[in-house]
Short mmCIF file of N, CA and C and ligand atoms in Angstrom, two decimals:
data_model
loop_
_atom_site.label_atom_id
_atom_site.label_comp_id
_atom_site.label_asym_id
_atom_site.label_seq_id
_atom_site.Cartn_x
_atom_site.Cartn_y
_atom_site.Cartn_z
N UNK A 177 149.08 128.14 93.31
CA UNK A 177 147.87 128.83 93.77
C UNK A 177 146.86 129.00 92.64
N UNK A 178 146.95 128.98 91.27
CA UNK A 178 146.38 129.59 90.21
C UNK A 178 145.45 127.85 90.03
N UNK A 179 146.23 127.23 90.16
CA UNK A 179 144.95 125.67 90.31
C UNK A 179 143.77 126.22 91.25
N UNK A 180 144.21 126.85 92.43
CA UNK A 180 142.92 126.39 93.53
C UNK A 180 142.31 127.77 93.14
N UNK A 181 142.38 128.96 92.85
CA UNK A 181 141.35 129.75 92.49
C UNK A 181 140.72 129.66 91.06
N UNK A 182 141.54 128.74 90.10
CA UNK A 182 140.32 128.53 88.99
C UNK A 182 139.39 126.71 89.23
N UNK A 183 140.22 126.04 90.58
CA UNK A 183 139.04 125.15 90.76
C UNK A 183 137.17 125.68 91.12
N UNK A 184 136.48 124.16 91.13
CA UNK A 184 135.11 124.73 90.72
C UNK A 184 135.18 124.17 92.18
N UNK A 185 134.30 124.70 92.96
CA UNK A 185 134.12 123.35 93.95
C UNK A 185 132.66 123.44 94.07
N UNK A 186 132.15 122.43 93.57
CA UNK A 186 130.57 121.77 93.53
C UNK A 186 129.89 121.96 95.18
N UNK A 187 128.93 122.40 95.27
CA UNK A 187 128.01 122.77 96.73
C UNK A 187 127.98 121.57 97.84
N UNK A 188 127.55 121.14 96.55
CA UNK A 188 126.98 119.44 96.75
C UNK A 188 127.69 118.40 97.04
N UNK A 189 128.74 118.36 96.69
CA UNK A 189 130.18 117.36 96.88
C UNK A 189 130.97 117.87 97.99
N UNK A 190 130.80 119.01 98.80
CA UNK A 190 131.63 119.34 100.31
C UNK A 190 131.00 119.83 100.95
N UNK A 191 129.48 118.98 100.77
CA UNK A 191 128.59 119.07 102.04
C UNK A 191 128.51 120.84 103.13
N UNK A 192 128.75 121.20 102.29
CA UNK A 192 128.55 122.66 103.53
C UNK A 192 127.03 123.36 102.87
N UNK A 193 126.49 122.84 102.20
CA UNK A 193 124.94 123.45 101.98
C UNK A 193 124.45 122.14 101.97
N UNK A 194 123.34 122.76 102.58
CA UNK A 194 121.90 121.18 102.86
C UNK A 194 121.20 121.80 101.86
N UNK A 195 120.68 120.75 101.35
CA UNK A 195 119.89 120.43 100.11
C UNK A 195 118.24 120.85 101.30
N UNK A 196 117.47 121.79 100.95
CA UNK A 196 116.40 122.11 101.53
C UNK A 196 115.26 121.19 100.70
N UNK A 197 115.06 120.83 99.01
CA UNK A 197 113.93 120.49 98.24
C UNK A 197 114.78 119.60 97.37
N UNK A 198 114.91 118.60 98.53
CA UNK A 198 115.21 117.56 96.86
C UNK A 198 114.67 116.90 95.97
N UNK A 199 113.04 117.02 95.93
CA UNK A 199 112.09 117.16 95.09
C UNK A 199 112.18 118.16 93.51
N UNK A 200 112.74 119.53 93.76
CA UNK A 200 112.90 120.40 92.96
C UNK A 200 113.20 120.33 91.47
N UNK A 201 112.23 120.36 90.84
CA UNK A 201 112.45 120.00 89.73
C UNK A 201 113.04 121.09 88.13
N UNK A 202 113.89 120.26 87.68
CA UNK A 202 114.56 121.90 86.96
C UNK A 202 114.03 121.35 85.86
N UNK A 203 112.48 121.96 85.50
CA UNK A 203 111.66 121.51 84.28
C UNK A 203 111.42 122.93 83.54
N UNK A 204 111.88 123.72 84.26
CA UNK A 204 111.20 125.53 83.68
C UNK A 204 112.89 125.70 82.84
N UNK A 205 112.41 126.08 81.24
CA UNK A 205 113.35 126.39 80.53
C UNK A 205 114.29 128.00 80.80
N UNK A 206 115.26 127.68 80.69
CA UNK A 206 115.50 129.39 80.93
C UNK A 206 116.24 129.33 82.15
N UNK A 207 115.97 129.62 83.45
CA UNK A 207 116.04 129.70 84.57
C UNK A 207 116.75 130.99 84.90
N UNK A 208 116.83 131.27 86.54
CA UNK A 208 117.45 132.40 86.84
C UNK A 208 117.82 132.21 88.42
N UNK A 209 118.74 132.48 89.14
CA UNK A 209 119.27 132.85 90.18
C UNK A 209 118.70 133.66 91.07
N UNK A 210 118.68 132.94 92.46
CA UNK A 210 117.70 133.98 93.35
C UNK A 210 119.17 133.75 94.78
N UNK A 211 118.96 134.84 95.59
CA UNK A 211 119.92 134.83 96.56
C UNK A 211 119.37 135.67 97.75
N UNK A 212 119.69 134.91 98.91
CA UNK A 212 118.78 135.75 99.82
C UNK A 212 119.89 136.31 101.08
N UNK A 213 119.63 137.08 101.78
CA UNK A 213 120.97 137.46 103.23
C UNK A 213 121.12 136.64 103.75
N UNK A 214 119.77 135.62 104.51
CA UNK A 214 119.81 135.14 105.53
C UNK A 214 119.29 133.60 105.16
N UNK A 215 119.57 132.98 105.85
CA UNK A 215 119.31 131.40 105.33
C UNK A 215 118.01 131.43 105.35
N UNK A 216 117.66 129.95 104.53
CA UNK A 216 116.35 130.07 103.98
C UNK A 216 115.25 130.61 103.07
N UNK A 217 116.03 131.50 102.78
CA UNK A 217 115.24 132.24 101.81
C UNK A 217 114.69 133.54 102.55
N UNK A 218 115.35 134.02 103.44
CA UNK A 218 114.90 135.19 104.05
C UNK A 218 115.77 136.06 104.05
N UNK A 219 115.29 137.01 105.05
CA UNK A 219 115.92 138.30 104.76
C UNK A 219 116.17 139.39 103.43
N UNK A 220 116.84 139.87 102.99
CA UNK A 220 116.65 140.90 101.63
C UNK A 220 117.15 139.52 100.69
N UNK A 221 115.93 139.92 99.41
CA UNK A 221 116.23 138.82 98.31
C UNK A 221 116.52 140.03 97.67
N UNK A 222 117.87 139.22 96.10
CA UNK A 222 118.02 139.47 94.94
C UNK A 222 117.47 138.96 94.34
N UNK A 223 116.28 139.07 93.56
CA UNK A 223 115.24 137.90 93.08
C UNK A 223 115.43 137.65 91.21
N UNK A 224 115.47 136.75 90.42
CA UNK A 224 115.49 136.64 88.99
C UNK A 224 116.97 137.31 88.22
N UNK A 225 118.00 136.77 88.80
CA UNK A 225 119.22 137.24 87.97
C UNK A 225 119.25 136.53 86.60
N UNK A 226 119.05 137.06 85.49
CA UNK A 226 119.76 136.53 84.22
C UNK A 226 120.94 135.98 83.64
N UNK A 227 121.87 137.36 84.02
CA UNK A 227 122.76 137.32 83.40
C UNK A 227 123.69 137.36 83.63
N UNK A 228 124.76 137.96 83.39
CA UNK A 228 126.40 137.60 84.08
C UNK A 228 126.65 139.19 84.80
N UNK A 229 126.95 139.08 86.19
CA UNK A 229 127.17 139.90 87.11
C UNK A 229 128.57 140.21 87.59
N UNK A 230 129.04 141.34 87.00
CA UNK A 230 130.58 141.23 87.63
C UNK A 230 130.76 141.99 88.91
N UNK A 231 129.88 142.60 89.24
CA UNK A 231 129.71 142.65 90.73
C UNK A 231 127.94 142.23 91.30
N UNK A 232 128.13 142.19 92.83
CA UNK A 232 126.47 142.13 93.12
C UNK A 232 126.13 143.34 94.10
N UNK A 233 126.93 144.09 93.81
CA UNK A 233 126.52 145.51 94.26
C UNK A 233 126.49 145.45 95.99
N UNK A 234 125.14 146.32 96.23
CA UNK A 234 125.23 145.82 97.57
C UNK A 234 125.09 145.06 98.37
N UNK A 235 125.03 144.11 97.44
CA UNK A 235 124.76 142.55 97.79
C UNK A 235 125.84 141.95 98.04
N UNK A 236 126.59 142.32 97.46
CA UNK A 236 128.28 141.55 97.87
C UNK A 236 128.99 140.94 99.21
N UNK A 237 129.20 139.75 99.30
CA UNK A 237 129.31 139.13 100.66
C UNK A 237 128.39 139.15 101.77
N UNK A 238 126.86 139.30 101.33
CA UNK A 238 125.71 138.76 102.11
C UNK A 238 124.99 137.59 101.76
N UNK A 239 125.21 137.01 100.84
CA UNK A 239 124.10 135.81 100.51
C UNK A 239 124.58 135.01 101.27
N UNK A 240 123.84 134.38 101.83
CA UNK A 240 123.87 132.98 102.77
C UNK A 240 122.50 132.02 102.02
N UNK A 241 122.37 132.23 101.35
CA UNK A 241 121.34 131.56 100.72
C UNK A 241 120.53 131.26 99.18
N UNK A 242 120.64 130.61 98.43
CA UNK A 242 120.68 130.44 96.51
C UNK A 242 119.45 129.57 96.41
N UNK A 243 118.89 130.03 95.08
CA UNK A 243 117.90 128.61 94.63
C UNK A 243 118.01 129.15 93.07
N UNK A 244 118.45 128.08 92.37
CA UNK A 244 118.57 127.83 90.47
C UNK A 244 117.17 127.41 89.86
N UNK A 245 116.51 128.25 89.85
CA UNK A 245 115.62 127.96 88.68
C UNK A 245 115.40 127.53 87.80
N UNK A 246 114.77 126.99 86.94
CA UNK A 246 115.15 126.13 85.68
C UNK A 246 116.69 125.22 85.48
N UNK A 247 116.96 125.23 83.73
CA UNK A 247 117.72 123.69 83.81
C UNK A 247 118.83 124.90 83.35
N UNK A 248 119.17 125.32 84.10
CA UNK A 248 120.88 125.70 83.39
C UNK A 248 121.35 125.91 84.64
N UNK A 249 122.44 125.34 85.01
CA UNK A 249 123.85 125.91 86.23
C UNK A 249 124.12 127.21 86.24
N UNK A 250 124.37 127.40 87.74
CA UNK A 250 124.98 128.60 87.44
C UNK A 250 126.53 128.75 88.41
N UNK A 251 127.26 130.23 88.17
CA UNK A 251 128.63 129.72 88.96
C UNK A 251 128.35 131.26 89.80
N UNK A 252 129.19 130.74 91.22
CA UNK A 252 129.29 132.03 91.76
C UNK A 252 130.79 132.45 92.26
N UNK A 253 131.41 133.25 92.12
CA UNK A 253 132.51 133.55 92.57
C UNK A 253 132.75 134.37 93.95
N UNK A 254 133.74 134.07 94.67
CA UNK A 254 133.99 134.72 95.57
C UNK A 254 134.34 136.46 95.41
N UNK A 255 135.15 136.68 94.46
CA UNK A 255 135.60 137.79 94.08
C UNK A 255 134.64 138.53 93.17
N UNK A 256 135.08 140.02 93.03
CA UNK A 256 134.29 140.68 92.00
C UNK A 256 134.76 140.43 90.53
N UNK A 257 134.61 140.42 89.27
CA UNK A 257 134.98 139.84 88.17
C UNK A 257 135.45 139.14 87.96
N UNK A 258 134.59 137.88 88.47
CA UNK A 258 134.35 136.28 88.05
C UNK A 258 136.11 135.93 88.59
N UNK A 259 136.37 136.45 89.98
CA UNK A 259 137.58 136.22 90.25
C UNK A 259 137.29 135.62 91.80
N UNK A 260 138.57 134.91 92.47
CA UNK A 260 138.09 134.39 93.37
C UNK A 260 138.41 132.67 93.44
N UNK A 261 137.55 132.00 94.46
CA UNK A 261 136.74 130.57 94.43
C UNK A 261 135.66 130.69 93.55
N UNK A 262 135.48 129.31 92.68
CA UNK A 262 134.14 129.47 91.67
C UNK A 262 133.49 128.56 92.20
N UNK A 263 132.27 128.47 92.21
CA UNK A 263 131.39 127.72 93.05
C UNK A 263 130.20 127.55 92.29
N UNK A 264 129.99 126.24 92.21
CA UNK A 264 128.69 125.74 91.13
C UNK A 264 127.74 125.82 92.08
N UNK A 265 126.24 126.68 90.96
CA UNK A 265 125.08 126.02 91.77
C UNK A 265 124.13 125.63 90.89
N UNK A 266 123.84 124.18 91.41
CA UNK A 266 123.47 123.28 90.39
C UNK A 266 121.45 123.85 90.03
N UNK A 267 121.69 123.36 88.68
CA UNK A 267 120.14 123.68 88.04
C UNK A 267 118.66 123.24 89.11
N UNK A 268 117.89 124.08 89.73
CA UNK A 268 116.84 123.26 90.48
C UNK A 268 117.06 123.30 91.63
N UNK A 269 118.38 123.67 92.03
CA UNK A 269 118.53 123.22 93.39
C UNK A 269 118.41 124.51 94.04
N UNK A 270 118.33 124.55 95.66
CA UNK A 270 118.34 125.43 96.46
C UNK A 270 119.43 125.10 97.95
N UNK A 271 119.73 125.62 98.33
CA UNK A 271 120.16 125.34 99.56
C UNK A 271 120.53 126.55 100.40
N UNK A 272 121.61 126.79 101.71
CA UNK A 272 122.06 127.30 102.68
C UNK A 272 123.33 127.18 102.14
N UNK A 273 124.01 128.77 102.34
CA UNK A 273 125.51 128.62 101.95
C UNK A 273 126.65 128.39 103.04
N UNK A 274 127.61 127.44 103.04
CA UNK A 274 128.38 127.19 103.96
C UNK A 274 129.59 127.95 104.42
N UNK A 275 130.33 127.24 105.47
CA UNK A 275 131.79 127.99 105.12
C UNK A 275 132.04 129.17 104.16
N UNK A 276 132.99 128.82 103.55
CA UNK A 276 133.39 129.98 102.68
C UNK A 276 133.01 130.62 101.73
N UNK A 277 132.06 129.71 101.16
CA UNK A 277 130.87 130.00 100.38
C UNK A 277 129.61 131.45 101.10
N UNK A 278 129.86 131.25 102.32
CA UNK A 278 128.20 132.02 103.13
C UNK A 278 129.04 133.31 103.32
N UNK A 279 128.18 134.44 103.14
CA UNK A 279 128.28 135.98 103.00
C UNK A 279 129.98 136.29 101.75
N UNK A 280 130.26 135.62 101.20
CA UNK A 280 131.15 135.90 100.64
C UNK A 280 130.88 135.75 98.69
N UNK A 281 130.14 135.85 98.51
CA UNK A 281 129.95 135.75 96.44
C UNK A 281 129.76 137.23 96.36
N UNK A 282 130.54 137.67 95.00
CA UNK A 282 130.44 138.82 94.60
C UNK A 282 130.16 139.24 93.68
N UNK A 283 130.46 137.86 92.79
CA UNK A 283 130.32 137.93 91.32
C UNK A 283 129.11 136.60 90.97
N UNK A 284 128.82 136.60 90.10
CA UNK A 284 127.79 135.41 89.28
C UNK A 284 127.42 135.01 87.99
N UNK A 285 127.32 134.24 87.38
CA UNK A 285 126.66 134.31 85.75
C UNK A 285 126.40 133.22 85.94
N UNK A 286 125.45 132.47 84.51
CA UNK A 286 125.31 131.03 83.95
C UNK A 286 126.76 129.98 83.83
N UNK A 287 126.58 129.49 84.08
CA UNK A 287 127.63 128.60 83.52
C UNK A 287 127.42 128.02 82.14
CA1 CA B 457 124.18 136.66 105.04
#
């Protein structure tokens, strides 16, 4: 069991988030994490996360929705202190969270 909760599983490689802007360009240095309730970018945003989050407060198991700002990755975990499924979200990108991924991240930082 200790393999599959420190695997990463990439967004992008098990198809359960659609790529909304694949135009998006991760040219802004720095970047930061945005997460919204409801797909699309709606509903209550967490807007400009920095830094490493070992919980997301009352945010916890509502995001259905991410966009990475600038050029750095970031990881999200299912659990509270970076415990859990870890789940990449890649630099630039945005999408809709799937399966097990949607209303369930609790935790977050840079990768
Ligand atoms: Ca939600």
């Amino acid at each position: 069991m200790s393999n599959i909760k420190n695997q990463t599983q990439d967004l992008h490689s098990i198809e359960l988030v659609q790529d909304l802007d694949h135009e998006a360009a991760a040219t802004v240095s720095g970047g930061a994490l945005d997460l919204s309730s409801l797909r699309n970018g709606e509903g209550s945003r967490l807007n400009n996360l920095t830094g490493r989050f070992s919980s997301l407060g009352s945010f916890n198991n509502i995001a259905s929705w991410y966009e990475v700002t600038g050029n750095r990755n970031w990881y999200a975990w299912t659990g509270r202190n970076f415990t859990g499924t870890r789940y990449l979200l890649r630099a630039g990108r945005k999408g809709n969270l799937g399966g097990n991924a949607n209303n369930n991240f609790e935790s977050v930082s840079p990768a």
